[in-house]
Amino acid sequence: MAEFLYRLGAGAARRAKTVLAAWIGVLVLAGAAFALFGGTLATGFSIPNTPTTQVTDHLQDKLPEASGGSGSVVIQTEDGSAFTDAQREDISALVTKAAEVDGVENVVDPFATEADRAAQAQQLQDGQAQVDAGRAQIEDGREQLEAGQAQLDAARQQAEAAGAPAEMLAQLDAQQEVLDANRAELDAGSAELEAGAVQAEQGAALLEMATEIRTVSEDGSAAVVNVIFSETQMEVEQSTKDALVAAFEEPVDGVKVDFSSEVSAGVPSILGVGEVVGLAVAAVVLVVMLGTFIGAGLPLVTALIGVGIGAAGALAFSGVVEMASVTPILGVMLGLAVGIDYALFIVNRHRRQLKAGFALEESIALANGTSGNAVVFAGATVFIALLALNITGIPFLGLMGTVGAACVAIAVLIATSLTPALLKLAGMKILSRKERAAVDKDHGASAPAGKPETIPAKPMSTMRAVLTVVLSIAGLLVIAIPSMDLRTNLPDGSSEAHDTTQYQAYEAVSQKFGEGQNGSLLVVADLPGNPTEEEALVAQGDIARTLFDQEDVVAVAPIGTSEDRTVAAFQVIPDEGPTSESTQELVHTLRDLSPIDTENGNVELGVAGTASGNIDISEKLSEALPIYLGVVVGLSLLILILVFRSIYVPVIATLGFILSYFAAIGGVVAIYQWGWLSGIFGVETPGPVLNFLPTILVGILFGLAMDYMLFLGSGMREAFVHGSPARVAVMQGFRAGRSVVTAAAIIMVSVFGGFIFSHSTMIRPIGFALAFGVLVDAFVVRMLLIPALMHLAGDKAWWLPKWLDKILPDVDVEGASLERRHPHETGETAEGSAGMPGPSADAGASDGVSARR
């Protein structure tokens, strides 16, 4: 690989303008593909075969009008007074207009609904009065019948005793028939009346259980317009939502309108002010480290081109696959961060070689073959870790990993092809004037051939190493403590900024109607057999009563039944909001009720709705996390054993990654769930952590942690192989690599940190988790903990079983063998690779740890 990259770098330098034009052409093609084939991005998430999706699919077959997605429009008077008649009429007109929007199944007029409910209550009251009056009439009729029967019986007895003629007895029989007919008619009327009474009682009971489900607040100052879409929640087009919002744009005097997150949550912008600030900080770091604007600008240019290709290419597929809005943004975050860092490693190596007297094209080729080789290996670890997200079996998470992996792959390709071309076009201006003057004066002086340059260093004291280990681990464990209280879910309207319409709508519903109305559940019951209308009604009442009797249920209302009356749907209002623990427990409680034993057999229950779906997704992700973490840890051990030819180093490096990971999760929980430092990070309403963040963080943080371990650890290994004592080699490798790793880590933190202040509630915690995770891993784990642990291990840090040493291939990440094949034309060797100590192995030096032993 090193030899191939050497030739690639040399070829790119010779044809610099062609390479630049080719990459710009790829960028244009990606943009054109996006313009031609790009579709809409989803603002929600779904996982197939969860309990919620199964119920939703079942509803689509049996009760399609209840299976569509839903949202709400919250309307309030500005002064808090009750709506006037004129305002009600204007609002109803807007509702009628909204119902005509393409993709909207139904829009419920809140005032008409409340009027209907009041009418139903009055009808039930009148019906009950009629039932009572009918019962009294039937009772009077029965008394009259009984009196008539007694008289007839007495007359028959007298007639029979007196030997009355047959004609008289026939008259008595005729009178008996009339009485029997009247009795039958009375019984039929009584049965009909009782059937009506049962319906009235069931209706009254259902109405009572639905008392808290209001569309107009008790004080008459707020109303909720419920919207039912034709498609499921995930399939609602953004154009439908925009048209719905536009339908309510016509102002109503004294009234303000807000929209729930299901309606107003749009696609977040890829780059905002915070992201630009992060790039500006990265540019400052590059200028400080490289000393020239050209040198600082080159990694930024390559990263932006790579991000443009990756983001546009990903979005071009959004018309074919269901892609969440956060997916391309994640690719942008990764593409910017690794794109800048990977180019930096190669540019830094090239600059050091130029200052050592290398010719321009010779230096470009060698930098690409050595540091470029390390970049390819580092990028491969990130690529594999992200691509491995597909093993979770969660489609949207796998797609995120695939897009992120593609952006990383593009960053590697650009770093190893476009960077050499731009270095050739920049020429010696990649160095500052002062540095160019020094090169001209020294005329290429460098270290003598065959004598690798070493960095003078003294090993740290054992006491310092022990204190560093104890304090580092203790500090990381303390930071990780909040991770034990991790709760995950998708953000709802309460987590949005307080000046957004989503938050205003959520808060208005909570205050005027109860918090549970923001997270209503859809319960679906499968009725056994082929129930009659009366049996279905009785079953509805029984099921509703069972649901209503559960703890944390505020209200229950039937939504409808299928044409064959075998499926009934209910709206259930929980006591608290959609992301609360009690609502999560309630979902499981309702599912555990199934089957319900009724007079007509067992009734199976299912739970759906947005809140239920988000709970299912969170639990599915939590189940997949340990498996994915285990895969990544195993992958980490294998890669590091291959690179460092050691058992101890991979183990401590992997354990360090685990500490970094849980520390990052602890920081996220403390800020975004507990609300610590909320004012600094703009967390206005703390709540559960974004449910896919812990999983996505594993893949990304692992890849970046391995990058820094590679650039620091391989320098230590190289120094040890070249004859330095183990503890001295630790400091030599550390000092050689610390500047470039420090700059790379600061750039990563700056880029990721820029996303902390994104307007999207999903992006902010991801940006913080990555920024904080890189900060902790680079500066605490890689630069403090790992060197201290390696010092304490001494020579044993590089122990490897002989049988394993024989079968492991020589990866040569640092490119030492390449330098031997392509020595400096003056016979002198260049200073070591970026992020590694100055030495490169001479022809006689051993290239393996086993030879060192």
Tab-separated table of N, CA and C in Angstrom, residues 459-473 648-649 652 716 725-731 784-798:
chain	number	residue	atom	x	y	z
A	459	PRO	N	12.729	9.406	30.270
A	459	PRO	CA	11.464	8.776	30.666
A	459	PRO	C	10.851	9.486	31.861
A	460	MET	N	9.526	9.451	31.945
A	460	MET	CA	8.861	10.024	33.116
A	460	MET	C	9.189	9.202	34.348
A	461	SER	N	9.041	9.797	35.495
A	461	SER	CA	9.283	9.062	36.737
A	461	SER	C	8.142	8.084	36.988
A	462	THR	N	8.489	6.996	37.688
A	462	THR	CA	7.460	5.992	37.983
A	462	THR	C	6.357	6.570	38.860
A	463	MET	N	6.732	7.432	39.804
A	463	MET	CA	5.724	8.054	40.667
A	463	MET	C	4.760	8.906	39.843
A	464	ARG	N	5.315	9.649	38.891
A	464	ARG	CA	4.460	10.465	38.034
A	464	ARG	C	3.529	9.580	37.207
A	465	ALA	N	4.063	8.461	36.729
A	465	ALA	CA	3.240	7.545	35.928
A	465	ALA	C	2.090	6.988	36.766
A	466	VAL	N	2.386	6.589	38.003
A	466	VAL	CA	1.357	6.034	38.881
A	466	VAL	C	0.281	7.080	39.165
A	467	LEU	N	0.708	8.308	39.509
A	467	LEU	CA	-0.258	9.372	39.790
A	467	LEU	C	-1.109	9.685	38.556
A	468	THR	N	-0.463	9.696	37.378
A	468	THR	CA	-1.194	9.978	36.143
A	468	THR	C	-2.262	8.925	35.890
A	469	VAL	N	-1.899	7.649	36.092
A	469	VAL	CA	-2.849	6.556	35.878
A	469	VAL	C	-4.021	6.669	36.840
A	470	VAL	N	-3.712	6.872	38.131
A	470	VAL	CA	-4.760	6.925	39.145
A	470	VAL	C	-5.699	8.111	38.905
A	471	LEU	N	-5.106	9.296	38.687
A	471	LEU	CA	-5.932	10.493	38.511
A	471	LEU	C	-6.732	10.440	37.207
A	472	SER	N	-6.121	9.935	36.139
A	472	SER	CA	-6.821	9.871	34.856
A	472	SER	C	-8.015	8.934	34.931
A	473	ILE	N	-7.795	7.735	35.457
A	473	ILE	CA	-8.881	6.760	35.545
A	473	ILE	C	-9.966	7.259	36.496
A	648	TYR	N	-0.323	-6.122	25.183
A	648	TYR	CA	-0.583	-5.126	26.223
A	648	TYR	C	-1.101	-3.815	25.642
A	649	VAL	N	-0.449	-3.318	24.602
A	649	VAL	CA	-0.831	-2.025	24.021
A	649	VAL	C	-2.265	-2.053	23.486
A	652	ILE	N	-4.787	-1.981	26.602
A	652	ILE	CA	-4.945	-0.701	27.302
A	652	ILE	C	-5.543	0.358	26.369
A	716	MET	N	5.984	5.413	19.166
A	716	MET	CA	6.635	4.762	20.304
A	716	MET	C	7.221	3.411	19.885
A	725	PRO	N	15.451	2.376	24.741
A	725	PRO	CA	14.808	1.646	25.842
A	725	PRO	C	13.310	1.899	25.834
A	726	ALA	N	12.540	0.944	26.301
A	726	ALA	CA	11.076	1.010	26.197
A	726	ALA	C	10.518	2.289	26.801
A	727	ARG	N	11.011	2.669	27.982
A	727	ARG	CA	10.444	3.848	28.638
A	727	ARG	C	10.887	5.138	27.963
A	728	VAL	N	12.069	5.147	27.403
A	728	VAL	CA	12.524	6.312	26.643
A	728	VAL	C	11.736	6.405	25.339
A	729	ALA	N	11.502	5.246	24.727
A	729	ALA	CA	10.756	5.216	23.462
A	729	ALA	C	9.367	5.784	23.644
A	730	VAL	N	8.768	5.574	24.798
A	730	VAL	CA	7.440	6.125	25.058
A	730	VAL	C	7.467	7.645	24.941
A	731	MET	N	8.452	8.277	25.564
A	731	MET	CA	8.525	9.735	25.529
A	731	MET	C	8.934	10.248	24.158
A	784	LEU	N	-2.113	11.110	28.225
A	784	LEU	CA	-1.767	10.974	29.643
A	784	LEU	C	-1.792	9.514	30.087
A	785	LEU	N	-2.957	8.887	29.966
A	785	LEU	CA	-3.140	7.549	30.525
A	785	LEU	C	-2.287	6.504	29.801
A	786	ILE	N	-2.345	6.449	28.469
A	786	ILE	CA	-1.630	5.413	27.720
A	786	ILE	C	-0.121	5.516	27.908
A	787	PRO	N	0.518	6.705	27.766
A	787	PRO	CA	1.965	6.777	28.012
A	787	PRO	C	2.345	6.334	29.424
A	788	ALA	N	1.516	6.693	30.423
A	788	ALA	CA	1.827	6.304	31.802
A	788	ALA	C	1.732	4.794	31.967
A	789	LEU	N	0.711	4.167	31.411
A	789	LEU	CA	0.576	2.713	31.514
A	789	LEU	C	1.700	1.994	30.775
A	790	MET	N	2.120	2.538	29.647
A	790	MET	CA	3.225	1.920	28.906
A	790	MET	C	4.550	2.088	29.641
A	791	HIS	N	4.707	3.203	30.311
A	791	HIS	CA	5.910	3.381	31.135
A	791	HIS	C	5.954	2.333	32.240
A	792	LEU	N	4.840	2.112	32.905
A	792	LEU	CA	4.807	1.140	34.002
A	792	LEU	C	5.059	-0.272	33.497
A	793	ALA	N	4.660	-0.574	32.271
A	793	ALA	CA	4.878	-1.928	31.737
A	793	ALA	C	6.298	-2.135	31.254
A	794	GLY	N	6.983	-1.075	30.828
A	794	GLY	CA	8.361	-1.215	30.342
A	794	GLY	C	8.431	-2.085	29.099
A	795	ASP	N	9.447	-2.967	29.049
A	795	ASP	CA	9.628	-3.843	27.881
A	795	ASP	C	8.444	-4.769	27.670
A	796	LYS	N	7.732	-5.113	28.746
A	796	LYS	CA	6.613	-6.057	28.626
A	796	LYS	C	5.458	-5.481	27.787
A	797	ALA	N	5.467	-4.165	27.597
A	797	ALA	CA	4.416	-3.565	26.798
A	797	ALA	C	4.439	-4.085	25.367
A	798	TRP	N	5.616	-4.532	24.904
A	798	TRP	CA	5.763	-4.969	23.509
A	798	TRP	C	5.867	-6.481	23.391
